[in-house]
PDB file of C-alpha atoms in Angstrom:
ATOM      1  CA  MET A   1     -46.531 -11.450   8.328  1.00 56.00           C
ATOM      2  CA  VAL A   2     -44.741  -9.849  10.540  1.00 56.00           C
ATOM      3  CA  GLN A   3     -42.046  -8.873   7.369  1.00 69.00           C
ATOM      4  CA  PHE A   4     -45.256  -7.316   6.600  1.00 63.00           C
ATOM      5  CA  LEU A   5     -45.754  -5.055   9.568  1.00 57.00           C
ATOM      6  CA  LYS A   6     -41.622  -4.005  10.576  1.00 63.00           C
ATOM      7  CA  ASP A   7     -41.912  -3.027   6.247  1.00 68.00           C
ATOM      8  CA  ASN A   8     -44.789  -0.919   7.977  1.00 63.00           C
ATOM      9  CA  MET A   9     -43.975   0.553  11.024  1.00 60.00           C
ATOM     10  CA  LEU A  10     -46.658  -1.976  12.640  1.00 60.00           C
ATOM     11  CA  ASP A  11     -44.979  -4.206  14.449  1.00 58.00           C
ATOM     12  CA  LYS A  12     -43.872  -2.067  18.368  1.00 63.00           C
ATOM     13  CA  ALA A  13     -48.177  -1.100  17.960  1.00 62.00           C
ATOM     14  CA  LEU A  14     -48.819  -4.795  17.319  1.00 58.00           C
ATOM     15  CA  LEU A  15     -46.829  -7.810  18.421  1.00 55.00           C
ATOM     16  CA  PRO A  16     -47.239  -7.192  21.828  1.00 60.00           C
ATOM     17  CA  ASN A  17     -50.699  -7.171  21.800  1.00 60.00           C
ATOM     18  CA  ALA A  18     -50.924 -10.113  19.035  1.00 58.00           C
ATOM     19  CA  LYS A  19     -51.703 -14.073  19.931  1.00 57.00           C
ATOM     20  CA  TYR A  20     -49.452 -17.072  17.844  1.00 55.00           C
ATOM     21  CA  GLU A  21     -50.117 -20.327  17.701  1.00 56.00           C
ATOM     22  CA  GLU A  22     -46.905 -22.862  16.692  1.00 56.00           C
ATOM     23  CA  LEU A  23     -48.689 -23.892  12.940  1.00 53.00           C
ATOM     24  CA  CYS A  24     -44.904 -26.880  13.905  1.00 54.00           C
ATOM     25  CA  ASP A  25     -43.986 -27.307  16.480  1.00 52.00           C
ATOM     26  CA  GLY A  26     -39.901 -26.779  16.127  1.00 52.00           C
ATOM     27  CA  ALA A  27     -38.926 -26.564  19.649  1.00 53.00           C
ATOM     28  CA  SER A  28     -38.964 -30.531  18.954  1.00 55.00           C
ATOM     29  CA  GLY A  29     -36.861 -29.647  15.191  1.00 57.00           C
ATOM     30  CA  ASN A  30     -40.082 -31.816  13.960  1.00 63.00           C
ATOM     31  CA  ASP A  31     -41.517 -29.371  10.537  1.00 67.00           C
ATOM     32  CA  GLU A  32     -44.551 -31.020  10.816  1.00 73.00           C
ATOM     33  CA  PRO A  33     -47.785 -29.952  11.483  1.00 78.00           C
ATOM     34  CA  VAL A  34     -49.277 -29.436  14.759  1.00 84.00           C
ATOM     35  CA  ALA A  35     -53.191 -29.261  13.396  1.00 86.00           C
ATOM     36  CA  MET A  36     -54.443 -29.125  10.025  1.00 86.00           C
ATOM     37  CA  GLU A  37     -55.925 -26.184   8.568  1.00 83.00           C
ATOM     38  CA  LEU A  38     -59.219 -26.337   6.889  1.00 85.00           C
ATOM     39  CA  ASN A  39     -60.132 -23.601   5.181  1.00 87.00           C
ATOM     40  CA  GLY A  40     -63.548 -21.869   4.965  1.00 89.00           C
ATOM     41  CA  ALA A  41     -64.654 -24.282   2.372  1.00 90.00           C
ATOM     42  CA  ALA A  42     -63.795 -27.607   3.861  1.00 90.00           C
ATOM     43  CA  LEU A  43     -65.599 -26.604   6.508  1.00 90.00           C
ATOM     44  CA  GLU A  44     -68.698 -25.005   5.084  1.00 91.00           C
ATOM     45  CA  GLY A  45     -68.571 -28.162   2.674  1.00 91.00           C
ATOM     46  CA  LEU A  46     -68.236 -30.843   5.622  1.00 92.00           C
ATOM     47  CA  GLU A  47     -71.036 -28.497   7.480  1.00 93.00           C
ATOM     48  CA  ILE A  48     -67.933 -28.155  10.518  1.00 93.00           C
ATOM     49  CA  LEU A  49     -70.316 -25.393  12.146  1.00 93.00           C
ATOM     50  CA  GLU A  50     -72.813 -24.797   9.971  1.00 92.00           C
ATOM     51  CA  ASN A  51     -75.349 -26.992   7.763  1.00 90.00           C
ATOM     52  CA  ALA A  52     -75.929 -25.449   4.602  1.00 89.00           C
ATOM     53  CA  LEU A  53     -78.855 -23.868   6.378  1.00 91.00           C
ATOM     54  CA  GLY A  54     -76.532 -21.307   8.432  1.00 88.00           C
ATOM     55  CA  GLY A  55     -78.261 -22.971  11.660  1.00 90.00           C
ATOM     56  CA  THR A  56     -75.897 -25.756  13.769  1.00 89.00           C
ATOM     57  CA  GLN A  57     -78.478 -27.987  13.713  1.00 92.00           C
ATOM     58  CA  GLY A  58     -76.969 -30.674  11.787  1.00 91.00           C
ATOM     59  CA  SER A  59     -73.327 -29.709  11.460  1.00 94.00           C
ATOM     60  CA  LEU A  60     -70.489 -31.142  14.224  1.00 94.00           C
ATOM     61  CA  LEU A  61     -70.430 -28.775  15.757  1.00 94.00           C
ATOM     62  CA  GLY A  62     -74.390 -28.835  16.546  1.00 94.00           C
ATOM     63  CA  LEU A  63     -73.904 -32.282  17.322  1.00 94.00           C
ATOM     64  CA  LEU A  64     -71.038 -32.537  19.767  1.00 93.00           C
ATOM     65  CA  ASP A  65     -71.597 -29.335  21.791  1.00 93.00           C
ATOM     66  CA  HIS A  66     -72.456 -29.945  25.133  1.00 93.00           C
ATOM     67  CA  CYS A  67     -70.397 -27.261  27.006  1.00 92.00           C
ATOM     68  CA  THR A  68     -71.970 -24.917  29.259  1.00 93.00           C
ATOM     69  CA  THR A  69     -69.609 -22.207  29.842  1.00 95.00           C
ATOM     70  CA  PRO A  70     -68.444 -19.863  27.041  1.00 94.00           C
ATOM     71  CA  PHE A  71     -64.851 -20.804  27.192  1.00 94.00           C
ATOM     72  CA  GLY A  72     -65.629 -24.317  27.371  1.00 92.00           C
ATOM     73  CA  ARG A  73     -68.026 -24.060  23.801  1.00 93.00           C
ATOM     74  CA  ARG A  74     -64.616 -21.754  22.582  1.00 93.00           C
ATOM     75  CA  ARG A  75     -62.223 -24.642  22.830  1.00 91.00           C
ATOM     76  CA  LEU A  76     -64.393 -26.680  21.141  1.00 92.00           C
ATOM     77  CA  ARG A  77     -64.662 -24.071  17.685  1.00 93.00           C
ATOM     78  CA  ARG A  78     -60.973 -24.489  17.776  1.00 90.00           C
ATOM     79  CA  TRP A  79     -60.683 -28.079  18.236  1.00 90.00           C
ATOM     80  CA  LEU A  80     -63.014 -28.473  14.939  1.00 93.00           C
ATOM     81  CA  THR A  81     -62.018 -26.057  12.851  1.00 92.00           C
ATOM     82  CA  ARG A  82     -58.268 -26.937  14.237  1.00 90.00           C
ATOM     83  CA  PRO A  83     -58.063 -30.534  14.036  1.00 91.00           C
ATOM     84  CA  LEU A  84     -55.339 -32.691  14.877  1.00 91.00           C
ATOM     85  CA  TYR A  85     -52.698 -33.562  12.697  1.00 88.00           C
ATOM     86  CA  ARG A  86     -50.590 -35.841  14.396  1.00 90.00           C
ATOM     87  CA  ILE A  87     -51.268 -39.585  15.860  1.00 92.00           C
ATOM     88  CA  GLN A  88     -49.485 -39.484  19.324  1.00 92.00           C
ATOM     89  CA  ASP A  89     -51.448 -36.074  20.017  1.00 91.00           C
ATOM     90  CA  ILE A  90     -54.664 -37.521  18.789  1.00 92.00           C
ATOM     91  CA  GLU A  91     -54.690 -40.587  20.969  1.00 95.00           C
ATOM     92  CA  ARG A  92     -53.169 -38.548  23.977  1.00 93.00           C
ATOM     93  CA  ARG A  93     -56.441 -36.317  23.458  1.00 89.00           C
ATOM     94  CA  GLN A  94     -58.213 -39.289  22.697  1.00 92.00           C
ATOM     95  CA  ASP A  95     -57.218 -41.149  26.760  1.00 93.00           C
ATOM     96  CA  ALA A  96     -57.445 -37.192  28.416  1.00 90.00           C
ATOM     97  CA  VAL A  97     -61.186 -36.879  27.256  1.00 86.00           C
ATOM     98  CA  GLU A  98     -61.844 -41.557  27.777  1.00 90.00           C
ATOM     99  CA  ASP A  99     -60.693 -40.898  31.598  1.00 91.00           C
ATOM    100  CA  LEU A 100     -62.976 -37.442  31.755  1.00 85.00           C
ATOM    101  CA  VAL A 101     -65.523 -39.257  30.483  1.00 84.00           C
ATOM    102  CA  GLY A 102     -64.137 -42.575  32.687  1.00 82.00           C
ATOM    103  CA  GLU A 103     -64.562 -40.689  36.009  1.00 68.00           C
ATOM    104  CA  GLY A 104     -68.437 -38.893  34.941  1.00 57.00           C
ATOM    105  CA  ALA A 105     -69.601 -42.599  34.942  1.00 52.00           C
TER     106      ALA A 105
END
């Protein structure tokens, strides 16, 4: 994609404002994906964000969304649409959630 922007002389205008997300952890020399990429058909079929009628009731988002801030809601949507891929990352997130739930009890 960057090459396309360079070829069309759009790189200097668009790249400084872009937000990048690493799809692989190249820093550690590991090309294993950090998160899965679910396409629109998967999101729709699994009813991750919306149910078959277009609402959130009955969807995974509707079940889990108890967020009180817009930032929290955006983060939850991102986590649901790009689930973690590596077991150690999943376990680290589970431990963090367990710590947060333990503090609230």
